[in-house]
């Protein structure tokens, strides 16, 4: 079949695409920015990458008319926009309007479990999207999941942060909220096996794991899998705002995402039983098994996708990477250094491993201090790390940077700062004419931007000189 995948750079989309290709389906990946598409897609005959922004109907003509099935995987956990509900509704309406002009037979939507009377605004938005996607032109299949457990998922990484950092915690009362966590492998199995199933047209199914657990139980069971002893005391005095700050400072999430998560975690997520497990022959895994499987992927350095690489974890960027790829020169401050390169391959591998657990090769403690300061002022800090220890692609998160351009063949890496700054900053590494050229560019915003640059200039001289020296030495 010819299958359209929206949200192709997202957590679920990136994992679903290889399954579809393995079945010899022709996959059309719809992305807002081609720079963010996996480079391997260009080498795959069964994958086409198109640019389509569902908030801009004029871009949707790129969607081919001869598709058979479409996956709607467009979600937003960011509440940075006050009218995000209307934005999600517009996306769904524009998607439907375009799909009704194609030959699509089935649309498959991954939503959230919405069985409570009082829903968070994000869950209510998911429910509204379900209504907007209904059409007489195609069969709509809806899977409604709760907490998804897998390497790189937001819930998994946030729980991991909490468990591995805090032996004892005084936690908000929402830790007593009940939910039914579901392994990401099982989510993919439901989506994958529903393709072309006419008996699932115009039907909705809750999909969930075999256990009903509180978030507190999830934390404690996670600790058991990791061989850690943890103690949790829940208190009723934490407001939603305090809870959001607690989650923000303890974990790698942004404050805006923390607020959205706290809003949703106050709602019980219990699914309604159905026959979908038997129909699709999926037996969801228990929570502890899902956690163990996730760590197998982590230990093998084979995490396919991570919520941290999504733009919802972005401190500054939102959609289009193209506008940041041309580093400005006018009105900018620069720190430029170059060194002869004796082993280009070794230097490139070092550059591609920078940040995360590897650190920044020189003055890493100063980078950490800058990360703590950033976190203190509402930024994302260094905790976000990186998904892969050795690979980088455009759109990836890298500590408090975002990868704008990464091409080993061209021997160039360009990063854009997502930390809190009175201006904008880029960091570029490029090997050219036997030289490693390292350029830090800062475009200040007003007087405060200029004062900031001169205040950190002594540290830049120390850090950037040491870093480039380490990158070119064997």
mmCIF file of N, CA and C in Angstrom, residues 147-231:
data_model
loop_
_atom_site.group_PDB
_atom_site.id
_atom_site.type_symbol
_atom_site.label_atom_id
_atom_site.label_comp_id
_atom_site.label_asym_id
_atom_site.label_seq_id
_atom_site.Cartn_x
_atom_site.Cartn_y
_atom_site.Cartn_z
ATOM 1 N N UNK A 147 -0.239 6.423 29.300
ATOM 2 C CA UNK A 147 1.205 6.595 29.439
ATOM 3 C C UNK A 147 1.932 5.578 28.566
ATOM 4 N N UNK A 148 2.837 6.053 27.707
ATOM 5 C CA UNK A 148 3.601 5.174 26.826
ATOM 6 C C UNK A 148 4.996 4.981 27.407
ATOM 7 N N UNK A 149 5.389 3.719 27.557
ATOM 8 C CA UNK A 149 6.667 3.380 28.184
ATOM 9 C C UNK A 149 7.635 2.844 27.132
ATOM 10 N N UNK A 150 8.724 3.546 26.936
ATOM 11 C CA UNK A 150 9.730 3.105 25.975
ATOM 12 C C UNK A 150 10.936 4.010 26.035
ATOM 13 N N UNK A 151 12.066 3.515 25.579
ATOM 14 C CA UNK A 151 13.280 4.325 25.588
ATOM 15 C C UNK A 151 13.043 5.609 24.809
ATOM 16 N N UNK A 152 13.307 6.732 25.464
ATOM 17 C CA UNK A 152 13.138 8.014 24.791
ATOM 18 C C UNK A 152 11.783 8.661 24.955
ATOM 19 N N UNK A 153 10.779 7.941 25.498
ATOM 20 C CA UNK A 153 9.466 8.568 25.675
ATOM 21 C C UNK A 153 9.541 9.572 26.817
ATOM 22 N N UNK A 154 8.711 10.604 26.773
ATOM 23 C CA UNK A 154 8.767 11.645 27.794
ATOM 24 C C UNK A 154 8.486 11.080 29.179
ATOM 25 N N UNK A 155 7.465 10.226 29.300
ATOM 26 C CA UNK A 155 7.125 9.666 30.608
ATOM 27 C C UNK A 155 8.257 8.800 31.146
ATOM 28 N N UNK A 156 8.853 7.984 30.275
ATOM 29 C CA UNK A 156 9.947 7.105 30.693
ATOM 30 C C UNK A 156 11.149 7.914 31.163
ATOM 31 N N UNK A 157 11.557 8.919 30.379
ATOM 32 C CA UNK A 157 12.746 9.686 30.722
ATOM 33 C C UNK A 157 12.538 10.548 31.961
ATOM 34 N N UNK A 158 11.325 11.056 32.142
ATOM 35 C CA UNK A 158 11.039 11.859 33.332
ATOM 36 C C UNK A 158 11.046 10.988 34.579
ATOM 37 N N UNK A 159 10.432 9.810 34.498
ATOM 38 C CA UNK A 159 10.463 8.878 35.631
ATOM 39 C C UNK A 159 11.898 8.452 35.916
ATOM 40 N N UNK A 160 12.673 8.213 34.867
ATOM 41 C CA UNK A 160 14.075 7.832 35.041
ATOM 42 C C UNK A 160 14.852 8.932 35.767
ATOM 43 N N UNK A 161 14.637 10.186 35.366
ATOM 44 C CA UNK A 161 15.292 11.312 36.039
ATOM 45 C C UNK A 161 14.982 11.317 37.530
ATOM 46 N N UNK A 162 13.698 11.169 37.850
ATOM 47 C CA UNK A 162 13.269 11.231 39.251
ATOM 48 C C UNK A 162 13.871 10.085 40.054
ATOM 49 N N UNK A 163 13.754 8.861 39.539
ATOM 50 C CA UNK A 163 14.188 7.673 40.275
ATOM 51 C C UNK A 163 15.701 7.650 40.472
ATOM 52 N N UNK A 164 16.450 7.980 39.427
ATOM 53 C CA UNK A 164 17.904 7.848 39.514
ATOM 54 C C UNK A 164 18.563 8.986 40.275
ATOM 55 N N UNK A 165 17.853 10.110 40.461
ATOM 56 C CA UNK A 165 18.453 11.256 41.146
ATOM 57 C C UNK A 165 18.033 11.385 42.602
ATOM 58 N N UNK A 166 16.852 10.882 42.939
ATOM 59 C CA UNK A 166 16.316 11.148 44.268
ATOM 60 C C UNK A 166 16.073 9.859 45.061
ATOM 61 N N UNK A 167 16.922 9.542 46.064
ATOM 62 C CA UNK A 167 16.672 8.360 46.900
ATOM 63 C C UNK A 167 15.454 8.535 47.802
ATOM 64 N N UNK A 168 15.159 9.786 48.147
ATOM 65 C CA UNK A 168 13.978 10.090 48.950
ATOM 66 C C UNK A 168 13.317 11.316 48.344
ATOM 67 N N UNK A 169 12.021 11.264 48.225
ATOM 68 C CA UNK A 169 11.340 12.414 47.625
ATOM 69 C C UNK A 169 10.028 12.747 48.327
ATOM 70 N N UNK A 170 9.806 14.036 48.491
ATOM 71 C CA UNK A 170 8.503 14.541 48.934
ATOM 72 C C UNK A 170 7.797 14.985 47.661
ATOM 73 N N UNK A 171 6.740 14.301 47.321
ATOM 74 C CA UNK A 171 6.157 14.440 45.990
ATOM 75 C C UNK A 171 4.716 14.947 46.047
ATOM 76 N N UNK A 172 4.239 15.501 44.919
ATOM 77 C CA UNK A 172 2.864 16.007 44.843
ATOM 78 C C UNK A 172 1.838 14.880 44.945
ATOM 79 N N UNK A 173 0.616 15.252 45.292
ATOM 80 C CA UNK A 173 -0.437 14.261 45.501
ATOM 81 C C UNK A 173 -0.855 13.570 44.212
ATOM 82 N N UNK A 174 -0.541 14.179 43.035
ATOM 83 C CA UNK A 174 -0.946 13.520 41.796
ATOM 84 C C UNK A 174 -0.201 12.216 41.575
ATOM 85 N N UNK A 175 0.814 11.922 42.386
ATOM 86 C CA UNK A 175 1.486 10.629 42.267
ATOM 87 C C UNK A 175 0.553 9.474 42.646
ATOM 88 N N UNK A 176 -0.581 9.794 43.280
ATOM 89 C CA UNK A 176 -1.558 8.758 43.630
ATOM 90 C C UNK A 176 -2.607 8.554 42.538
ATOM 91 N N UNK A 177 -2.507 9.309 41.439
ATOM 92 C CA UNK A 177 -3.427 9.152 40.310
ATOM 93 C C UNK A 177 -3.165 7.809 39.617
ATOM 94 N N UNK A 178 -4.235 7.138 39.234
ATOM 95 C CA UNK A 178 -4.113 5.812 38.616
ATOM 96 C C UNK A 178 -4.034 5.911 37.091
ATOM 97 N N UNK A 179 -3.272 4.997 36.513
ATOM 98 C CA UNK A 179 -3.125 4.955 35.062
ATOM 99 C C UNK A 179 -2.801 3.527 34.626
ATOM 100 N N UNK A 180 -2.782 3.296 33.318
ATOM 101 C CA UNK A 180 -2.475 1.973 32.770
ATOM 102 C C UNK A 180 -1.379 2.106 31.716
ATOM 103 N N UNK A 181 -0.123 2.082 32.147
ATOM 104 C CA UNK A 181 0.992 2.281 31.204
ATOM 105 C C UNK A 181 1.058 1.184 30.155
ATOM 106 N N UNK A 182 1.460 1.587 28.944
ATOM 107 C CA UNK A 182 1.500 0.674 27.800
ATOM 108 C C UNK A 182 2.869 0.775 27.125
ATOM 109 N N UNK A 183 3.493 -0.364 26.861
ATOM 110 C CA UNK A 183 4.805 -0.394 26.211
ATOM 111 C C UNK A 183 4.708 0.182 24.805
ATOM 112 N N UNK A 184 5.734 0.916 24.388
ATOM 113 C CA UNK A 184 5.726 1.514 23.052
ATOM 114 C C UNK A 184 5.666 0.427 21.980
ATOM 115 N N UNK A 185 6.241 -0.744 22.244
ATOM 116 C CA UNK A 185 6.187 -1.843 21.272
ATOM 117 C C UNK A 185 4.747 -2.275 21.020
ATOM 118 N N UNK A 186 3.944 -2.230 22.086
ATOM 119 C CA UNK A 186 2.541 -2.625 21.938
ATOM 120 C C UNK A 186 1.744 -1.550 21.199
ATOM 121 N N UNK A 187 2.071 -0.278 21.453
ATOM 122 C CA UNK A 187 1.424 0.814 20.712
ATOM 123 C C UNK A 187 1.677 0.635 19.215
ATOM 124 N N UNK A 188 2.928 0.374 18.865
ATOM 125 C CA UNK A 188 3.289 0.183 17.460
ATOM 126 C C UNK A 188 2.608 -1.039 16.868
ATOM 127 N N UNK A 189 2.461 -2.093 17.670
ATOM 128 C CA UNK A 189 1.790 -3.305 17.182
ATOM 129 C C UNK A 189 0.333 -3.013 16.844
ATOM 130 N N UNK A 190 -0.360 -2.262 17.713
ATOM 131 C CA UNK A 190 -1.750 -1.900 17.428
ATOM 132 C C UNK A 190 -1.850 -1.088 16.139
ATOM 133 N N UNK A 191 -1.004 -0.085 16.002
ATOM 134 C CA UNK A 191 -1.044 0.764 14.818
ATOM 135 C C UNK A 191 -0.720 -0.034 13.559
ATOM 136 N N UNK A 192 0.333 -0.810 13.623
ATOM 137 C CA UNK A 192 0.847 -1.557 12.474
ATOM 138 C C UNK A 192 -0.149 -2.609 11.986
ATOM 139 N N UNK A 193 -0.739 -3.318 12.933
ATOM 140 C CA UNK A 193 -1.613 -4.432 12.563
ATOM 141 C C UNK A 193 -3.027 -4.002 12.180
ATOM 142 N N UNK A 194 -3.318 -2.722 12.343
ATOM 143 C CA UNK A 194 -4.669 -2.243 12.003
ATOM 144 C C UNK A 194 -4.788 -1.806 10.551
ATOM 145 N N UNK A 195 -3.671 -1.778 9.838
ATOM 146 C CA UNK A 195 -3.664 -1.279 8.452
ATOM 147 C C UNK A 195 -4.561 -2.146 7.559
ATOM 148 N N UNK A 196 -5.492 -1.498 6.879
ATOM 149 C CA UNK A 196 -6.354 -2.196 5.930
ATOM 150 C C UNK A 196 -7.446 -3.040 6.547
ATOM 151 N N UNK A 197 -7.594 -2.984 7.874
ATOM 152 C CA UNK A 197 -8.623 -3.796 8.544
ATOM 153 C C UNK A 197 -9.972 -3.073 8.483
ATOM 154 N N UNK A 198 -10.813 -3.513 7.555
ATOM 155 C CA UNK A 198 -12.106 -2.843 7.378
ATOM 156 C C UNK A 198 -13.013 -3.013 8.590
ATOM 157 N N UNK A 199 -12.791 -4.093 9.374
ATOM 158 C CA UNK A 199 -13.621 -4.293 10.568
ATOM 159 C C UNK A 199 -13.304 -3.268 11.660
ATOM 160 N N UNK A 200 -12.227 -2.481 11.460
ATOM 161 C CA UNK A 200 -11.863 -1.447 12.435
ATOM 162 C C UNK A 200 -12.232 -0.048 11.953
ATOM 163 N N UNK A 201 -12.822 0.044 10.768
ATOM 164 C CA UNK A 201 -13.207 1.351 10.238
ATOM 165 C C UNK A 201 -14.276 1.991 11.132
ATOM 166 N N UNK A 202 -14.131 3.295 11.339
ATOM 167 C CA UNK A 202 -15.100 4.087 12.112
ATOM 168 C C UNK A 202 -15.343 3.509 13.500
ATOM 169 N N UNK A 203 -14.252 3.080 14.116
ATOM 170 C CA UNK A 203 -14.310 2.538 15.479
ATOM 171 C C UNK A 203 -13.185 3.126 16.314
ATOM 172 N N UNK A 204 -13.418 3.160 17.619
ATOM 173 C CA UNK A 204 -12.439 3.691 18.568
ATOM 174 C C UNK A 204 -12.151 2.646 19.636
ATOM 175 N N UNK A 205 -10.869 2.502 19.990
ATOM 176 C CA UNK A 205 -10.473 1.493 20.968
ATOM 177 C C UNK A 205 -9.492 2.089 21.977
ATOM 178 N N UNK A 206 -9.757 1.833 23.260
ATOM 179 C CA UNK A 206 -8.770 2.147 24.285
ATOM 180 C C UNK A 206 -7.731 1.033 24.292
ATOM 181 N N UNK A 207 -6.453 1.405 24.291
ATOM 182 C CA UNK A 207 -5.376 0.410 24.355
ATOM 183 C C UNK A 207 -4.544 0.718 25.594
ATOM 184 N N UNK A 208 -4.256 -0.309 26.388
ATOM 185 C CA UNK A 208 -3.626 -0.087 27.690
ATOM 186 C C UNK A 208 -2.935 -1.355 28.170
ATOM 187 N N UNK A 209 -2.046 -1.171 29.131
ATOM 188 C CA UNK A 209 -1.317 -2.298 29.702
ATOM 189 C C UNK A 209 -2.185 -3.108 30.637
ATOM 190 N N UNK A 210 -1.681 -4.264 31.101
ATOM 191 C CA UNK A 210 -2.488 -5.178 31.914
ATOM 192 C C UNK A 210 -2.631 -4.768 33.378
ATOM 193 N N UNK A 211 -1.949 -3.704 33.816
ATOM 194 C CA UNK A 211 -1.973 -3.326 35.229
ATOM 195 C C UNK A 211 -2.507 -1.912 35.422
ATOM 196 N N UNK A 212 -3.233 -1.731 36.512
ATOM 197 C CA UNK A 212 -3.623 -0.390 36.934
ATOM 198 C C UNK A 212 -2.652 0.022 38.041
ATOM 199 N N UNK A 213 -1.879 1.068 37.787
ATOM 200 C CA UNK A 213 -0.846 1.515 38.716
ATOM 201 C C UNK A 213 -0.993 3.003 38.997
ATOM 202 N N UNK A 214 -0.595 3.421 40.187
ATOM 203 C CA UNK A 214 -0.460 4.851 40.454
ATOM 204 C C UNK A 214 0.920 5.284 39.954
ATOM 205 N N UNK A 215 1.097 6.575 39.779
ATOM 206 C CA UNK A 215 2.415 7.064 39.371
ATOM 207 C C UNK A 215 3.462 6.722 40.429
ATOM 208 N N UNK A 216 3.053 6.715 41.686
ATOM 209 C CA UNK A 216 3.966 6.338 42.766
ATOM 210 C C UNK A 216 4.419 4.893 42.603
ATOM 211 N N UNK A 217 3.487 4.003 42.306
ATOM 212 C CA UNK A 217 3.850 2.601 42.080
ATOM 213 C C UNK A 217 4.763 2.456 40.864
ATOM 214 N N UNK A 218 4.514 3.265 39.832
ATOM 215 C CA UNK A 218 5.375 3.222 38.654
ATOM 216 C C UNK A 218 6.810 3.616 39.010
ATOM 217 N N UNK A 219 6.960 4.653 39.829
ATOM 218 C CA UNK A 219 8.291 5.079 40.253
ATOM 219 C C UNK A 219 8.994 3.982 41.045
ATOM 220 N N UNK A 220 8.267 3.370 41.978
ATOM 221 C CA UNK A 220 8.865 2.340 42.827
ATOM 222 C C UNK A 220 9.206 1.084 42.029
ATOM 223 N N UNK A 221 8.353 0.704 41.087
ATOM 224 C CA UNK A 221 8.653 -0.470 40.260
ATOM 225 C C UNK A 221 9.815 -0.186 39.307
ATOM 226 N N UNK A 222 9.891 1.028 38.826
ATOM 227 C CA UNK A 222 11.025 1.438 37.994
ATOM 228 C C UNK A 222 12.321 1.284 38.803
ATOM 229 N N UNK A 223 12.273 1.737 40.061
ATOM 230 C CA UNK A 223 13.444 1.620 40.940
ATOM 231 C C UNK A 223 13.830 0.157 41.148
ATOM 232 N N UNK A 224 12.842 -0.712 41.281
ATOM 233 C CA UNK A 224 13.123 -2.144 41.452
ATOM 234 C C UNK A 224 13.863 -2.700 40.245
ATOM 235 N N UNK A 225 13.419 -2.328 39.041
ATOM 236 C CA UNK A 225 14.083 -2.796 37.817
ATOM 237 C C UNK A 225 15.537 -2.336 37.794
ATOM 238 N N UNK A 226 15.796 -1.133 38.299
ATOM 239 C CA UNK A 226 17.138 -0.569 38.290
ATOM 240 C C UNK A 226 17.961 -0.987 39.503
ATOM 241 N N UNK A 227 17.351 -1.774 40.404
ATOM 242 C CA UNK A 227 18.062 -2.228 41.595
ATOM 243 C C UNK A 227 18.311 -1.123 42.599
ATOM 244 N N UNK A 228 17.365 -0.178 42.695
ATOM 245 C CA UNK A 228 17.509 0.966 43.589
ATOM 246 C C UNK A 228 16.430 0.941 44.665
ATOM 247 N N UNK A 229 16.765 1.426 45.836
ATOM 248 C CA UNK A 229 15.795 1.544 46.919
ATOM 249 C C UNK A 229 15.358 3.000 47.007
ATOM 250 N N UNK A 230 14.069 3.237 46.872
ATOM 251 C CA UNK A 230 13.564 4.600 46.870
ATOM 252 C C UNK A 230 12.394 4.739 47.847
ATOM 253 N N UNK A 231 12.288 5.950 48.446
ATOM 254 C CA UNK A 231 11.231 6.235 49.416
ATOM 255 C C UNK A 231 10.478 7.486 48.957
#
